[in-house]
PDB file of C-alpha atoms in Angstrom:
ATOM      1  CA  MET A   1      -0.027  -0.003  -0.045  1.00 34.00           C
ATOM      2  CA  LYS A   2       0.911   3.441  -0.176  1.00 38.00           C
ATOM      3  CA  ALA A   3       2.592   5.795   2.627  1.00 41.00           C
ATOM      4  CA  GLY A   4       1.842   5.192   6.457  1.00 40.00           C
ATOM      5  CA  VAL A   5      -1.557   6.350   8.292  1.00 45.00           C
ATOM      6  CA  PHE A   6      -2.202   9.483   8.507  1.00 43.00           C
ATOM      7  CA  SER A   7      -4.674  10.579  11.373  1.00 44.00           C
ATOM      8  CA  SER A   8      -5.354  13.400  13.939  1.00 40.00           C
ATOM      9  CA  LYS A   9      -2.776  11.728  16.244  1.00 43.00           C
ATOM     10  CA  ASN A  10       0.073  12.479  13.977  1.00 44.00           C
ATOM     11  CA  LEU A  11      -1.185  15.759  12.422  1.00 42.00           C
ATOM     12  CA  VAL A  12       1.379  18.492  12.384  1.00 39.00           C
ATOM     13  CA  ASN A  13      -0.330  21.478  10.687  1.00 38.00           C
ATOM     14  CA  TYR A  14      -3.816  21.624  12.037  1.00 35.00           C
ATOM     15  CA  SER A  15      -5.274  22.309  15.450  1.00 32.00           C
ATOM     16  CA  GLN A  16      -5.100  19.867  18.078  1.00 30.00           C
ATOM     17  CA  THR A  17      -8.708  20.315  19.342  1.00 26.00           C
ATOM     18  CA  ILE A  18     -10.024  19.423  16.102  1.00 34.00           C
ATOM     19  CA  SER A  19     -12.215  15.972  15.861  1.00 51.00           C
ATOM     20  CA  ASP A  20     -11.122  13.149  13.830  1.00 81.00           C
ATOM     21  CA  TYR A  21     -14.093  13.724  11.739  1.00 89.00           C
ATOM     22  CA  GLN A  22     -13.045  17.527  10.985  1.00 90.00           C
ATOM     23  CA  THR A  23      -9.623  16.280  10.586  1.00 89.00           C
ATOM     24  CA  ILE A  24     -10.702  13.721   7.696  1.00 90.00           C
ATOM     25  CA  ILE A  25     -12.578  16.546   6.298  1.00 93.00           C
ATOM     26  CA  VAL A  26      -9.910  19.151   6.089  1.00 91.00           C
ATOM     27  CA  CYS A  27      -7.652  16.619   4.685  1.00 90.00           C
ATOM     28  CA  LEU A  28      -9.737  15.644   2.003  1.00 92.00           C
ATOM     29  CA  GLU A  29     -10.568  19.214   1.112  1.00 92.00           C
ATOM     30  CA  LYS A  30      -6.807  20.019   0.876  1.00 90.00           C
ATOM     31  CA  HIS A  31      -5.790  16.821  -0.728  1.00 86.00           C
ATOM     32  CA  VAL A  32      -2.916  15.973   1.660  1.00 84.00           C
ATOM     33  CA  PRO A  33      -0.726  13.435   0.059  1.00 81.00           C
ATOM     34  CA  SER A  34       0.306  11.981   3.362  1.00 79.00           C
ATOM     35  CA  PHE A  35      -3.464  11.214   3.729  1.00 84.00           C
ATOM     36  CA  VAL A  36      -4.037   7.695   2.554  1.00 86.00           C
ATOM     37  CA  HIS A  37      -5.623   5.940   5.096  1.00 88.00           C
ATOM     38  CA  LEU A  38      -9.455   6.614   6.207  1.00 89.00           C
ATOM     39  CA  ASP A  39      -9.693   5.705   9.830  1.00 87.00           C
ATOM     40  CA  PHE A  40     -13.148   5.393  11.064  1.00 87.00           C
ATOM     41  CA  SER A  41     -12.466   2.506  13.665  1.00 84.00           C
ATOM     42  CA  ASN A  42     -13.186   4.799  16.458  1.00 85.00           C
ATOM     43  CA  LEU A  43     -15.767   7.246  14.898  1.00 87.00           C
ATOM     44  CA  HIS A  44     -19.741   6.815  15.257  1.00 87.00           C
ATOM     45  CA  LEU A  45     -20.117   8.644  11.964  1.00 90.00           C
ATOM     46  CA  THR A  46     -23.713   9.977  10.875  1.00 91.00           C
ATOM     47  CA  LEU A  47     -25.310   9.434   7.619  1.00 94.00           C
ATOM     48  CA  PRO A  48     -24.886  13.069   6.823  1.00 94.00           C
ATOM     49  CA  GLN A  49     -21.271  12.619   7.779  1.00 94.00           C
ATOM     50  CA  LEU A  50     -20.806   9.917   5.546  1.00 94.00           C
ATOM     51  CA  GLU A  51     -22.529  11.513   2.982  1.00 96.00           C
ATOM     52  CA  GLU A  52     -19.930  14.412   3.110  1.00 96.00           C
ATOM     53  CA  ILE A  53     -17.157  12.222   3.232  1.00 95.00           C
ATOM     54  CA  ALA A  54     -18.506  10.174   0.156  1.00 96.00           C
ATOM     55  CA  ALA A  55     -18.681  13.514  -1.894  1.00 97.00           C
ATOM     56  CA  LYS A  56     -15.349  14.716  -0.742  1.00 96.00           C
ATOM     57  CA  ILE A  57     -13.247  11.392  -1.728  1.00 95.00           C
ATOM     58  CA  GLN A  58     -14.556  11.749  -5.131  1.00 95.00           C
ATOM     59  CA  ASN A  59     -12.080  14.567  -5.844  1.00 92.00           C
ATOM     60  CA  ASN A  60      -8.989  12.852  -4.123  1.00 91.00           C
ATOM     61  CA  ASN A  61      -6.741  10.506  -5.741  1.00 88.00           C
ATOM     62  CA  PHE A  62      -4.377   9.889  -2.223  1.00 86.00           C
ATOM     63  CA  ILE A  63      -6.832   7.722  -0.437  1.00 89.00           C
ATOM     64  CA  GLY A  64      -5.689   3.914  -0.601  1.00 88.00           C
ATOM     65  CA  ASN A  65      -7.270   2.274   2.248  1.00 89.00           C
ATOM     66  CA  VAL A  66     -10.325   2.270   4.767  1.00 90.00           C
ATOM     67  CA  SER A  67     -10.566   0.884   8.329  1.00 88.00           C
ATOM     68  CA  TRP A  68     -14.685   0.941   9.150  1.00 88.00           C
ATOM     69  CA  GLY A  69     -16.148   1.594  12.431  1.00 84.00           C
ATOM     70  CA  LYS A  70     -19.787   1.670  13.193  1.00 85.00           C
ATOM     71  CA  MET A  71     -21.687   2.602  10.443  1.00 87.00           C
ATOM     72  CA  PRO A  72     -25.248   4.007  10.425  1.00 87.00           C
ATOM     73  CA  ASN A  73     -28.071   1.972   9.203  1.00 87.00           C
ATOM     74  CA  ALA A  74     -28.842   2.516   5.407  1.00 87.00           C
ATOM     75  CA  SER A  75     -25.197   3.339   4.731  1.00 89.00           C
ATOM     76  CA  SER A  76     -24.154   0.261   2.461  1.00 91.00           C
ATOM     77  CA  GLU A  77     -24.671   2.439  -0.654  1.00 95.00           C
ATOM     78  CA  LEU A  78     -22.505   5.334   0.387  1.00 95.00           C
ATOM     79  CA  VAL A  79     -19.670   2.725   1.709  1.00 94.00           C
ATOM     80  CA  GLN A  80     -19.975   1.149  -1.746  1.00 95.00           C
ATOM     81  CA  LYS A  81     -19.402   4.849  -2.947  1.00 96.00           C
ATOM     82  CA  ILE A  82     -16.267   5.403  -0.976  1.00 96.00           C
ATOM     83  CA  GLU A  83     -14.840   1.966  -1.364  1.00 95.00           C
ATOM     84  CA  SER A  84     -15.114   1.980  -5.272  1.00 95.00           C
ATOM     85  CA  LYS A  85     -13.347   5.436  -5.143  1.00 95.00           C
ATOM     86  CA  ILE A  86     -10.496   3.841  -3.033  1.00 93.00           C
ATOM     87  CA  ILE A  87     -10.453   0.718  -5.521  1.00 92.00           C
ATOM     88  CA  LEU A  88     -10.166   3.405  -8.454  1.00 92.00           C
ATOM     89  CA  ASN A  89      -7.379   5.239  -6.831  1.00 88.00           C
ATOM     90  CA  ASN A  90      -5.389   2.038  -6.070  1.00 86.00           C
ATOM     91  CA  HIS A  91      -5.974   0.968  -9.779  1.00 84.00           C
ATOM     92  CA  ASN A  92      -4.595   4.291 -10.949  1.00 82.00           C
ATOM     93  CA  TYR A  93      -1.744   4.467  -8.451  1.00 75.00           C
ATOM     94  CA  LYS A  94       1.571   4.103 -10.227  1.00 66.00           C
ATOM     95  CA  ASN A  95       4.206   4.206  -7.736  1.00 60.00           C
ATOM     96  CA  HIS A  96       6.266   6.606  -5.334  1.00 59.00           C
ATOM     97  CA  PRO A  97       8.667   8.723  -7.299  1.00 58.00           C
ATOM     98  CA  THR A  98      11.347   7.109  -5.048  1.00 61.00           C
ATOM     99  CA  ASP A  99      10.490   3.752  -6.821  1.00 66.00           C
ATOM    100  CA  PHE A 100      11.545   5.116 -10.192  1.00 68.00           C
ATOM    101  CA  VAL A 101      14.834   5.917  -8.902  1.00 72.00           C
ATOM    102  CA  HIS A 102      15.452   2.742  -7.148  1.00 71.00           C
ATOM    103  CA  GLY A 103      14.408   0.930 -10.529  1.00 73.00           C
ATOM    104  CA  LEU A 104      16.937   2.877 -12.317  1.00 75.00           C
ATOM    105  CA  PHE A 105      19.638   1.796  -9.873  1.00 73.00           C
ATOM    106  CA  SER A 106      18.804  -1.732 -10.136  1.00 74.00           C
ATOM    107  CA  LEU A 107      18.607  -1.752 -13.755  1.00 74.00           C
ATOM    108  CA  HIS A 108      22.109  -0.021 -14.129  1.00 72.00           C
ATOM    109  CA  ALA A 109      23.755  -2.225 -11.182  1.00 72.00           C
ATOM    110  CA  TYR A 110      23.944  -5.067 -13.675  1.00 74.00           C
ATOM    111  CA  MET A 111      25.084  -3.260 -16.538  1.00 77.00           C
ATOM    112  CA  ASP A 112      28.969  -3.175 -17.511  1.00 78.00           C
ATOM    113  CA  SER A 113      28.915   0.893 -16.944  1.00 79.00           C
ATOM    114  CA  THR A 114      31.811   3.318 -16.932  1.00 82.00           C
ATOM    115  CA  GLU A 115      32.136   6.630 -15.468  1.00 85.00           C
ATOM    116  CA  ASN A 116      30.241   9.193 -17.347  1.00 87.00           C
ATOM    117  CA  ASP A 117      28.087   6.754 -19.081  1.00 85.00           C
ATOM    118  CA  ILE A 118      24.657   8.382 -19.668  1.00 83.00           C
ATOM    119  CA  VAL A 119      21.775   6.642 -17.838  1.00 82.00           C
ATOM    120  CA  GLU A 120      19.080   5.929 -19.879  1.00 82.00           C
ATOM    121  CA  PHE A 121      16.604   3.028 -20.579  1.00 77.00           C
ATOM    122  CA  ALA A 122      16.914   0.996 -23.746  1.00 75.00           C
ATOM    123  CA  VAL A 123      13.953   1.915 -26.520  1.00 73.00           C
ATOM    124  CA  GLU A 124      12.207  -0.980 -27.780  1.00 75.00           C
ATOM    125  CA  LYS A 125       9.243  -0.963 -30.247  1.00 71.00           C
ATOM    126  CA  GLU A 126       6.529  -1.799 -27.493  1.00 69.00           C
ATOM    127  CA  ASN A 127       7.380   1.040 -24.877  1.00 70.00           C
ATOM    128  CA  ASN A 128       9.014   3.653 -27.316  1.00 78.00           C
ATOM    129  CA  GLU A 129       7.054   6.866 -26.142  1.00 79.00           C
ATOM    130  CA  LYS A 130       7.069   6.022 -22.816  1.00 76.00           C
ATOM    131  CA  VAL A 131      10.734   5.206 -22.604  1.00 78.00           C
ATOM    132  CA  LYS A 132      11.404   8.627 -24.728  1.00 81.00           C
ATOM    133  CA  THR A 133       9.508  10.481 -22.091  1.00 81.00           C
ATOM    134  CA  ARG A 134      11.717   8.806 -19.273  1.00 79.00           C
ATOM    135  CA  ASN A 135      14.980   9.113 -20.940  1.00 81.00           C
ATOM    136  CA  GLU A 136      13.906  12.929 -21.619  1.00 83.00           C
ATOM    137  CA  GLN A 137      13.612  13.181 -18.046  1.00 78.00           C
ATOM    138  CA  LEU A 138      17.305  11.777 -17.300  1.00 81.00           C
ATOM    139  CA  LYS A 139      19.014  13.655 -20.055  1.00 82.00           C
ATOM    140  CA  ASP A 140      21.347  15.209 -16.985  1.00 82.00           C
ATOM    141  CA  TRP A 141      22.086  11.997 -15.446  1.00 84.00           C
ATOM    142  CA  LYS A 142      25.482  10.110 -15.692  1.00 84.00           C
ATOM    143  CA  VAL A 143      27.077   7.742 -14.102  1.00 81.00           C
ATOM    144  CA  PHE A 144      29.280   9.413 -11.361  1.00 80.00           C
ATOM    145  CA  LYS A 145      31.572   6.596  -9.875  1.00 79.00           C
ATOM    146  CA  ILE A 146      31.762   3.065 -10.165  1.00 76.00           C
ATOM    147  CA  PHE A 147      32.147   0.933  -6.908  1.00 73.00           C
ATOM    148  CA  ASN A 148      33.785  -2.220  -7.475  1.00 70.00           C
ATOM    149  CA  LYS A 149      35.552  -4.591  -5.015  1.00 68.00           C
ATOM    150  CA  PRO A 150      36.873  -7.649  -6.408  1.00 69.00           C
ATOM    151  CA  GLU A 151      38.229  -8.634  -3.190  1.00 70.00           C
ATOM    152  CA  ILE A 152      34.421  -9.445  -1.929  1.00 65.00           C
ATOM    153  CA  GLY A 153      34.402 -12.248  -4.502  1.00 61.00           C
ATOM    154  CA  SER A 154      31.403 -13.666  -6.372  1.00 55.00           C
ATOM    155  CA  ILE A 155      28.503 -15.501  -5.448  1.00 55.00           C
ATOM    156  CA  THR A 156      28.947 -17.951  -8.283  1.00 52.00           C
ATOM    157  CA  GLN A 157      31.761 -20.326  -8.358  1.00 45.00           C
TER     158      GLN A 157
END
């Protein structure tokens, strides 16, 4: 799943007197990227509150998980609406920006690179446009230094 749980317990920039429900609404309105988990486990939401959350989450692309607490009667349609949006968010979720860098390092760790080699992905027919876009973003990247310790040995015999 994405980043850690964000709740009023670890909220930094908002008033400490704000309720959990109010915190959730504020974070949904402000599209806080670190707010990825709706935690209703300790809340007893009313139907109007759940309606507001269901409406506000429709414009949010960060929420990726939910913990349900006690839900009001006749809330199953709203619960389904919230869960459908979360499923869509998870479906559309690609990766953290750092995943790209780690993947790039992993790719180049197994290449026979030398210092000042340009860092880029190989362009193939099926991924032509995507790779060209990525390589454009990497145009200033070069191999700075090679770390090679032959004294460590090889894992294969």
